[in-house]
Short mmCIF file of C-alpha atoms and ligand atoms in Angstrom, two decimals:
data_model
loop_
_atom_site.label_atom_id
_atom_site.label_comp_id
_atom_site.label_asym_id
_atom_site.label_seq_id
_atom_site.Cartn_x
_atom_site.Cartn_y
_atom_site.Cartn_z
CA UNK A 1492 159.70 195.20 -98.30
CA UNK A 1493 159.61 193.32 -101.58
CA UNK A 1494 162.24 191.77 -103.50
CA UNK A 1495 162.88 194.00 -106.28
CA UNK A 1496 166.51 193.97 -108.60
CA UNK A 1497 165.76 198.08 -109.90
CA UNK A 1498 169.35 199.92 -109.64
CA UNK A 1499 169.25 203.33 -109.47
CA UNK A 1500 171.56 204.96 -112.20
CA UNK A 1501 171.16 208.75 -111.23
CA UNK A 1502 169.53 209.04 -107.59
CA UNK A 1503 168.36 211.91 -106.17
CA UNK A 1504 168.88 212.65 -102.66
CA UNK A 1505 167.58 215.57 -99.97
CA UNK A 1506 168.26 216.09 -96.63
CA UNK A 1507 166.89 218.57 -94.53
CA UNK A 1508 166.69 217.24 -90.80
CA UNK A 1509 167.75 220.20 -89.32
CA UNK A 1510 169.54 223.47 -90.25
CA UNK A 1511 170.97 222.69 -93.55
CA UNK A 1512 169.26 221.91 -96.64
CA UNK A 1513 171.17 219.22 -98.82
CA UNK A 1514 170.68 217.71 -102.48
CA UNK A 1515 173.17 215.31 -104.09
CA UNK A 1516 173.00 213.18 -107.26
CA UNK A 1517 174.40 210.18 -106.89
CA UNK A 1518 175.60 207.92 -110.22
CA UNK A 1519 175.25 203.94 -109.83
CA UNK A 1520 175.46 204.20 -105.68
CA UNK A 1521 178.82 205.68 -106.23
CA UNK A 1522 179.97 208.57 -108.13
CA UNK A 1523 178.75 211.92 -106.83
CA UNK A 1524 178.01 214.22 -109.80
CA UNK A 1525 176.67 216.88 -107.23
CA UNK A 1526 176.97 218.36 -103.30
CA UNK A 1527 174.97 221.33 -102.52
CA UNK A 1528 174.61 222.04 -99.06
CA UNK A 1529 172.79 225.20 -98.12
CA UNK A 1530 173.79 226.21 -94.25
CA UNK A 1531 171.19 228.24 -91.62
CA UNK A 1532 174.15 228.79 -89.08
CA UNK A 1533 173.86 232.66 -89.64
CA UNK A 1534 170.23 232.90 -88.80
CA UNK A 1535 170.34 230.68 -86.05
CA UNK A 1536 173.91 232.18 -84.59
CA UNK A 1537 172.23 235.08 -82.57
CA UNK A 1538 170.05 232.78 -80.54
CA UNK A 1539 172.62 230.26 -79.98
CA UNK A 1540 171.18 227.39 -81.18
CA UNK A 1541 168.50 226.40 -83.36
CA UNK A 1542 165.29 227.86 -83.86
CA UNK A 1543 162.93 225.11 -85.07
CA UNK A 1544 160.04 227.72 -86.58
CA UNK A 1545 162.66 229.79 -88.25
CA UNK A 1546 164.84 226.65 -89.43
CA UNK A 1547 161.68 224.99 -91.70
CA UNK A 1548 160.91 228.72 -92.55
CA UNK A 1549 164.54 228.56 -94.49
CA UNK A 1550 164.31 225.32 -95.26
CA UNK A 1551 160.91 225.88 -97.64
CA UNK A 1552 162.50 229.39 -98.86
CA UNK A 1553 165.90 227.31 -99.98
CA UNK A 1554 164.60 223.58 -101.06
CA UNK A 1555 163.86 224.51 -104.96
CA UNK A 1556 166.91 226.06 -105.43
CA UNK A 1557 169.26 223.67 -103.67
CA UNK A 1558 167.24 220.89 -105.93
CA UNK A 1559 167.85 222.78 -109.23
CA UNK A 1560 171.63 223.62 -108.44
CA UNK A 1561 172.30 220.05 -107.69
CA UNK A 1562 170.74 219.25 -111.04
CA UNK A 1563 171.89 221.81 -112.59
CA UNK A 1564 175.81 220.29 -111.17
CA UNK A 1565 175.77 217.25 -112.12
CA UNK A 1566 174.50 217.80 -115.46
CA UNK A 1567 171.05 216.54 -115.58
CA UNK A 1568 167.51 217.30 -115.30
CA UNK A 1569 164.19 215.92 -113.83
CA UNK A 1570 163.86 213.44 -116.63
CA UNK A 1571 167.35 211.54 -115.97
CA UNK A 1572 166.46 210.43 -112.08
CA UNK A 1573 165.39 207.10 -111.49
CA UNK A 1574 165.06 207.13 -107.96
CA UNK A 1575 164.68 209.67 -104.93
CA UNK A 1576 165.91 209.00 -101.85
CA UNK A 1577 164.98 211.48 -98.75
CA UNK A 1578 165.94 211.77 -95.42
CA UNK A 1579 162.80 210.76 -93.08
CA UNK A 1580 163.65 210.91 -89.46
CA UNK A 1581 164.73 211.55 -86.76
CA UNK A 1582 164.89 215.78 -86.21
CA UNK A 1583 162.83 218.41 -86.63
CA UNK A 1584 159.33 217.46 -88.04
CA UNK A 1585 158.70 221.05 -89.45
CA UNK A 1586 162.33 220.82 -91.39
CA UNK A 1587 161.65 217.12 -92.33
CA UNK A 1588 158.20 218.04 -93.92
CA UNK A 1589 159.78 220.06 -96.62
CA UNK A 1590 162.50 218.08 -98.01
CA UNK A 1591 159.95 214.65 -97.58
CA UNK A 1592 157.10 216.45 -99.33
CA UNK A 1593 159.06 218.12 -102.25
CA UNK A 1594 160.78 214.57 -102.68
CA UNK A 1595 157.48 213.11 -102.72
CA UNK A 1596 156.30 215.35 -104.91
CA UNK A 1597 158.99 214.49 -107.42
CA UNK A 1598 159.54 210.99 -106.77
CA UNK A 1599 155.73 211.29 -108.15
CA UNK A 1600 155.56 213.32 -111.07
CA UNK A 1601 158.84 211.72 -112.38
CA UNK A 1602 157.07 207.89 -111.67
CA UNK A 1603 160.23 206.83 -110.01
CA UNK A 1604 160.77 205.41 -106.59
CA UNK A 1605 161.19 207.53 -103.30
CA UNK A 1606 163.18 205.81 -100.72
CA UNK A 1607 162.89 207.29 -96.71
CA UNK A 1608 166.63 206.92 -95.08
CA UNK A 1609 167.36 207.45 -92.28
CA UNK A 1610 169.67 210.10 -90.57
CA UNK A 1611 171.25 208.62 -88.19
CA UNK A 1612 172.05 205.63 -90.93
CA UNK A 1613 173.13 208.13 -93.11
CA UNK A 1614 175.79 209.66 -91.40
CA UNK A 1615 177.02 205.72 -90.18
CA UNK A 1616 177.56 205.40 -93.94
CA UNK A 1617 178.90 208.77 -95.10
CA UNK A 1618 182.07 206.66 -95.05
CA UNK A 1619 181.31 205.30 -98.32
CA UNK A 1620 182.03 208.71 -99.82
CA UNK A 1621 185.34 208.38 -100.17
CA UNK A 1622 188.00 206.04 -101.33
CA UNK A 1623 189.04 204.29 -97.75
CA UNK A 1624 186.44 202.53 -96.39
CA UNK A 1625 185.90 200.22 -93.78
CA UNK A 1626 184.98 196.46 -94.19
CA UNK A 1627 181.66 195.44 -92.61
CA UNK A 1628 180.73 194.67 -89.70
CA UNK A 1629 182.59 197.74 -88.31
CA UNK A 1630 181.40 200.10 -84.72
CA UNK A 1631 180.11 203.29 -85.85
CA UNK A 1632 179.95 206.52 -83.83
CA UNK A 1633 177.62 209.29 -84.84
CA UNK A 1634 178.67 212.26 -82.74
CA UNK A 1635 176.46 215.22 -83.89
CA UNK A 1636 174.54 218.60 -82.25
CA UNK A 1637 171.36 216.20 -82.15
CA UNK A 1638 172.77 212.56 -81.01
CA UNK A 1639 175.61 210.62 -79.70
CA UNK A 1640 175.03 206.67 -80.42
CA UNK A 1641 177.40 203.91 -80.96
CA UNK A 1642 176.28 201.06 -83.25
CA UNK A 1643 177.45 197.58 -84.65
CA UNK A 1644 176.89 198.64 -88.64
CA UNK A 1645 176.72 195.24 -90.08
CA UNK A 1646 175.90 196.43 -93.89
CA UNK A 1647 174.48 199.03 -95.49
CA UNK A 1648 170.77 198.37 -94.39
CA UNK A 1649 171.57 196.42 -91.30
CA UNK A 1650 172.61 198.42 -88.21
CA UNK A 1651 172.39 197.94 -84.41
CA UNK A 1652 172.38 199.90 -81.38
CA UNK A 1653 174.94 199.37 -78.62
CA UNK A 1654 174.47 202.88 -76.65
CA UNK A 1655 173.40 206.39 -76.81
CA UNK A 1656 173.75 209.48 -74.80
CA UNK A 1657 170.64 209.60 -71.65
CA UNK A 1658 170.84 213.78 -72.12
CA UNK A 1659 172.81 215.78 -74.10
CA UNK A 1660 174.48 215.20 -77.37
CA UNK A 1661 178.84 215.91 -77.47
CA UNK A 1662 177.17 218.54 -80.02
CA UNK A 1663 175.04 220.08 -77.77
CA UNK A 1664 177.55 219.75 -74.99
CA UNK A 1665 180.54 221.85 -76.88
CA UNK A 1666 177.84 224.37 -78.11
CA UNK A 1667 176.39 225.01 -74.22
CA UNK A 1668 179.81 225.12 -73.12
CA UNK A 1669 180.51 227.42 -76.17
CA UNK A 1670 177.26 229.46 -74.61
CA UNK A 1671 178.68 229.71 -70.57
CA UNK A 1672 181.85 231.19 -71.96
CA UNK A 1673 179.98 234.00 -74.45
CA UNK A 1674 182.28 232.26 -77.39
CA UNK A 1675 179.15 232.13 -80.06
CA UNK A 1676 177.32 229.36 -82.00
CA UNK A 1677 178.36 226.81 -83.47
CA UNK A 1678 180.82 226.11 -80.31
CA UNK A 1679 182.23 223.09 -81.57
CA UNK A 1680 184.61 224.95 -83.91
CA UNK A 1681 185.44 227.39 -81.59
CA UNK A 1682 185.78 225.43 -78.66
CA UNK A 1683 188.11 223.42 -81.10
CA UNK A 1684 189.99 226.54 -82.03
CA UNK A 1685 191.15 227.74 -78.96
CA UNK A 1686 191.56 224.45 -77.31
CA UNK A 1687 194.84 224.89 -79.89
CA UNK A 1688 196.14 227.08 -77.31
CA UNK A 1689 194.86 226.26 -73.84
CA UNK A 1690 195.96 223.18 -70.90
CA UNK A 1691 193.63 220.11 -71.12
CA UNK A 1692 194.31 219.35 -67.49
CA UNK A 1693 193.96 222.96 -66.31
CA UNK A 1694 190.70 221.67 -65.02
CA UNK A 1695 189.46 217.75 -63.97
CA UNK A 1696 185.99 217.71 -65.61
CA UNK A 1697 184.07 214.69 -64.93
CA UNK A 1698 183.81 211.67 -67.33
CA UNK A 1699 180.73 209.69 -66.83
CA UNK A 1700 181.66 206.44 -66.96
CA UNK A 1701 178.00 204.91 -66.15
CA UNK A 1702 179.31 201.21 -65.35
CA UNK A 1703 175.40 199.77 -65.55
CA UNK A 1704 175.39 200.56 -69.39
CA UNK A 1705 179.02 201.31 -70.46
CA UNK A 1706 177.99 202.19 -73.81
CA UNK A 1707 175.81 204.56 -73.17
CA UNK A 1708 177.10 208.46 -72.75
CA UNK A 1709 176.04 211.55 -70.63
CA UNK A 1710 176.89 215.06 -70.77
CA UNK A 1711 174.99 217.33 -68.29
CA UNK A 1712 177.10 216.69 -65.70
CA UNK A 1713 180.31 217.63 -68.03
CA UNK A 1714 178.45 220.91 -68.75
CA UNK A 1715 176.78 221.51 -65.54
CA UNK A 1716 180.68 221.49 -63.81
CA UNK A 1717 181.97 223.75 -66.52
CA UNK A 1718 179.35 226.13 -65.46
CA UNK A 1719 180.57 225.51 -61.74
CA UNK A 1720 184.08 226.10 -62.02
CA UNK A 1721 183.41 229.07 -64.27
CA UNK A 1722 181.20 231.04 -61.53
CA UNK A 1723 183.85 230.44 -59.19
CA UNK A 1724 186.71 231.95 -61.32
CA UNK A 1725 187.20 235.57 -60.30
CA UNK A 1726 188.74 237.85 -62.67
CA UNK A 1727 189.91 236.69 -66.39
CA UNK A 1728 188.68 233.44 -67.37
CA UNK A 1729 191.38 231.05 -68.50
CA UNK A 1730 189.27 231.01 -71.74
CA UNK A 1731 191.48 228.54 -73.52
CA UNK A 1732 192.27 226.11 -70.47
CA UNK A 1733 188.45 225.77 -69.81
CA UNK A 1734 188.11 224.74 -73.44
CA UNK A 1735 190.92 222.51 -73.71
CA UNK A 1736 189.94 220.95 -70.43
CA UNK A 1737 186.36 220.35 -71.76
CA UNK A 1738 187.27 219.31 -74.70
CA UNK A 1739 189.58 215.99 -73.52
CA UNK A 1740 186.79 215.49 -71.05
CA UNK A 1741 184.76 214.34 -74.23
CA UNK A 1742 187.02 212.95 -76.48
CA UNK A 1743 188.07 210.86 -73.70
CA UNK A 1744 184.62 209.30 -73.44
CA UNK A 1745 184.21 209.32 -76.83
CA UNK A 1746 187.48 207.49 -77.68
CA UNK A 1747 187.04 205.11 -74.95
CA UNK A 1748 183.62 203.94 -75.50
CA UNK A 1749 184.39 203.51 -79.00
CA UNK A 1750 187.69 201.01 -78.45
CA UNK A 1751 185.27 199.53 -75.49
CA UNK A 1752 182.68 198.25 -77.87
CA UNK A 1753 185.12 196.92 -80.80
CA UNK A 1754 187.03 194.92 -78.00
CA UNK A 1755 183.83 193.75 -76.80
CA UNK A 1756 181.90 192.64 -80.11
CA UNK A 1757 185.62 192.16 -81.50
CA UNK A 1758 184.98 194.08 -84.58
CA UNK A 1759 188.19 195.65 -85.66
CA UNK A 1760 187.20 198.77 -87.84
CA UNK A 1761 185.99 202.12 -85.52
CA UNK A 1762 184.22 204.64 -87.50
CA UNK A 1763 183.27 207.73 -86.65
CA UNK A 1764 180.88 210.67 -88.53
CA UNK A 1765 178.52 213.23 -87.38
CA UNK A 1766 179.37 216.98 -86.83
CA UNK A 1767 181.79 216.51 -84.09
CA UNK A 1768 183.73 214.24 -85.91
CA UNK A 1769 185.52 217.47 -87.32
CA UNK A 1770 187.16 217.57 -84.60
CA UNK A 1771 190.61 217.73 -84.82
CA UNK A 1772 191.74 216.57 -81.13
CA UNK A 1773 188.95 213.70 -81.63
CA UNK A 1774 190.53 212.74 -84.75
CA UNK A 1775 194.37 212.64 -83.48
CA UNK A 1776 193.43 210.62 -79.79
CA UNK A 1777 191.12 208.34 -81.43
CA UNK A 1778 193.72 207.22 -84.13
CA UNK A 1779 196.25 207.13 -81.86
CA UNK A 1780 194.48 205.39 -78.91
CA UNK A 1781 192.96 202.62 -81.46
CA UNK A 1782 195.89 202.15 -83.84
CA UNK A 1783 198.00 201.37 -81.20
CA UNK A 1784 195.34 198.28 -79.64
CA UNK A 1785 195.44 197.28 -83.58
CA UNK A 1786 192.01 198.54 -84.51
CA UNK A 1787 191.85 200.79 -87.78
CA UNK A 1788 190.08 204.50 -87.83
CA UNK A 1789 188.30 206.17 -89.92
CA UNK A 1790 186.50 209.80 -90.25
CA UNK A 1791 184.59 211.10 -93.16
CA UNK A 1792 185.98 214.20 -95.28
CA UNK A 1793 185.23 217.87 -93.11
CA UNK A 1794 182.30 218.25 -95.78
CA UNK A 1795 180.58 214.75 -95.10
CA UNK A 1796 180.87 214.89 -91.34
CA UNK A 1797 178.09 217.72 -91.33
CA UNK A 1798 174.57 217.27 -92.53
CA UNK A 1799 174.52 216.61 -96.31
CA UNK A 1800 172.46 214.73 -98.74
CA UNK A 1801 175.49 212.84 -100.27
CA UNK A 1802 175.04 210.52 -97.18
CA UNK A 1803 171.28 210.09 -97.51
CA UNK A 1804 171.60 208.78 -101.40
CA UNK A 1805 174.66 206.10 -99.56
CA UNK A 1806 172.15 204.26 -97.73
CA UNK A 1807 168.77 205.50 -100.32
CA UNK A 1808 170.55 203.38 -103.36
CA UNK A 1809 171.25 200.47 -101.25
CA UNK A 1810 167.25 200.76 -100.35
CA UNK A 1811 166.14 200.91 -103.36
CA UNK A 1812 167.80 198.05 -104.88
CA UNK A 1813 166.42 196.28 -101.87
CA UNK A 1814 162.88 197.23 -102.94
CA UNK A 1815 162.17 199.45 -99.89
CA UNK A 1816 160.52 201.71 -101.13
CA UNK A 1817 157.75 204.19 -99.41
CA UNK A 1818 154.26 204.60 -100.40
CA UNK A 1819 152.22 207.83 -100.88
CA UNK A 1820 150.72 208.04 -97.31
CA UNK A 1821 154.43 207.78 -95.84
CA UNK A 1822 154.96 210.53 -93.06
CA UNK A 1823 158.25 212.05 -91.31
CA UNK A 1824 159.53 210.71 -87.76
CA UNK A 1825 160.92 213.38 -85.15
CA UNK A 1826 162.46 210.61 -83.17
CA UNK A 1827 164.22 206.97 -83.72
O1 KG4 B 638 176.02 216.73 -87.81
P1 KG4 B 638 175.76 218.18 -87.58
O2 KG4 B 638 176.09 219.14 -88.69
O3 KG4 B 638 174.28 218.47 -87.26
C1 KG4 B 638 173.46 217.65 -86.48
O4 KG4 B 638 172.89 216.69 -87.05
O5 KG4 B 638 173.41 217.93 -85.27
O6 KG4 B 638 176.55 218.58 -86.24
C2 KG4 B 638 176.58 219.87 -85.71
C3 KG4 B 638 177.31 219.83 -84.38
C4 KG4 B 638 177.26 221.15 -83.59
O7 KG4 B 638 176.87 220.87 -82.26
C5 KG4 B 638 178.70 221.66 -83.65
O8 KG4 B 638 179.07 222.42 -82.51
C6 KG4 B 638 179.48 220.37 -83.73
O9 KG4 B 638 178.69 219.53 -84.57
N1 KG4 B 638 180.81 220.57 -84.34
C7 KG4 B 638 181.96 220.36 -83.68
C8 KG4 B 638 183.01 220.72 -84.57
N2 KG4 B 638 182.45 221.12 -85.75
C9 KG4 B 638 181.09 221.01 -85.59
N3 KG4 B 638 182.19 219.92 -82.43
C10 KG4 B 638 183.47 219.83 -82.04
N4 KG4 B 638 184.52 220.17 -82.82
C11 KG4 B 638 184.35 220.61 -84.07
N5 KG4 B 638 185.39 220.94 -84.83
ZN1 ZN B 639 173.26 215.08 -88.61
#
């Protein structure tokens, strides 16, 4: 890293991580003149989750277009970006490869500077997006299909890890669950859904506590007694009741590992982005459950809790006005 005072005026950002494929142009760090998220969900619903061949298949059939139209959006062209910012790890090598190397690509032929963010970062400081935001240093959740980690977020290049889940994501949790009860893919937003309607103590579903690393989440055991209780059911499955039950099972957790590390590090803003952080019943308890201990909430917009490239040009500006920027031999990371 060298010291280096460029600001970006129009940044180019891409994200494609995983199953969507995401450019945004972002004006000076903080007007976004563009949003274009292209999603795989319909390929990948009839397997249930996703495929990682087919997903960087779709990602190199979409990434041109996506570019152009967010261009094309915000009113400029190649010539007016002054700085490329790309997501660069963690997820899906094959799907990371396409969006690194066309932003490579570009970041070269324009003779501008490519930034690598990463995800995880990024969707700590899709908060930024909007008008609200949360003072620094403030504990960040990031509850997605792919992760569940808690983190001090100190400023926009300066984060650090306090936990993360030892299996499965709360993602990859509601979408299994989603899976045992035939519901379809994604199961977060179904699961949600009829939640609406069902008992969330129908069923006591286990929340792992794990008092040698409290920060630290697991969800196998959620799942894997789920998948108990519904092999025992004869007859109609109390569809709803399951879900609601399942669903408190991991806000709980979620809520109460949150509050646990901001009364712990004393930090009195709780953030919290990532896919699952659409959820509605997360939303209500954690507000409710912080606000009332005096800590203040905050969730990104529905279209900046989901993978986007909005988020990636957040942290990418801040990067490149810190002079980190990546070299030609740079490569993609699958994991932190
Ligand atoms: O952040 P994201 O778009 O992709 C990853 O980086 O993983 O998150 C997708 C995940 C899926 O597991 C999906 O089931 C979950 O977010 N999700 C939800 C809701 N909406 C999406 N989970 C619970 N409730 C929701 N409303
Ligand atoms: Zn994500």
């Amino acid at each position: 890293m060298t010291e280096n005072t460029f600001v970006p005026k129009n940044l180019l950002a891409i994200e494609t991580s995983c199953d969507e494929t995401a450019a945004a142009v972002l004006r000076n760090g903080r007007d976004l003149m563009s949003n274009v998220i292209v999603s795989q969900v319909p390929i990948h619903r009839k397997y249930g989750g996703v495929v990682p061949e087919l997903a960087s298949r779709h990602q190199l059939e979409a990434i041109v277009e996506v570019v152009e139209k967010a261009l094309i959006d915000a009113d400029t062209d190649r010539s007016d970006i002054d700085a490329v910012a790309v997501t660069q790890g963690p997820g899906l090598v094959g799907s990371l490869i396409v969006g690194f190397s066309f932003a490579k690509a570009m970041a070269m032929a324009q003779k501008v500077p490519l930034t690598g963010v990463n995800h995880l970062h990024a969707h700590l400081t899709s908060i930024f997006l909007q008008e609200s935001s949360p003072s620094f240093p403030y504990i960040g959740l990031v509850v997605s299909g792919g992760h569940t980690s808690l983190y001090i977020v100190r400023d926009f290049l300066s984060v650090e890890l306090l936990g993360q889940t030892r299996d499965d994501a709360a993602g990859e949790a509601f979408d299994k669950v989603a899976k045992i009860l035939g519901l379809g893919y994604p199961g977060g937003p179904i699961i949600s859904r009829l939640s609406e309607g069902g008992d969330p103590m129908a069923f006591s579903y286990p929340r792992a506590r794990l008092p040698d690393t409290p920060l630290d989440f697991s969800f196998s055991g959620l799942k894997t007694s789920v998948f108990t209780s519904v092999k025992q059911i004869q007859g109609t499955l109390p569809v709803r009741d399951i879900c609601a039950s399942f669903q408190e099972a991991v806000v709980d957790v979620l809520v109460e590992k949150a509050i646990s590390a901001a009364k712990r590090y004393a930090i009195y803003d709780i953030v919290v982005s990532g896919g699952v952080a659409a959820n509605s019943r997360l939303r209500a308890r954690m507000t409710r459950d912080a606000e009332r201990l005096g800590y203040r909430t905050y969730f990104p917009r529905l279209e900046f809790c989901t993978d986007n490239a909005a988020m990636v040009g957040i942290v990418g500006y801040h990067q490149i006005r810190a002079g980190m920027v990546i070299k030609e031999d740079a490569d993609v990371y699958s994991k932190k």
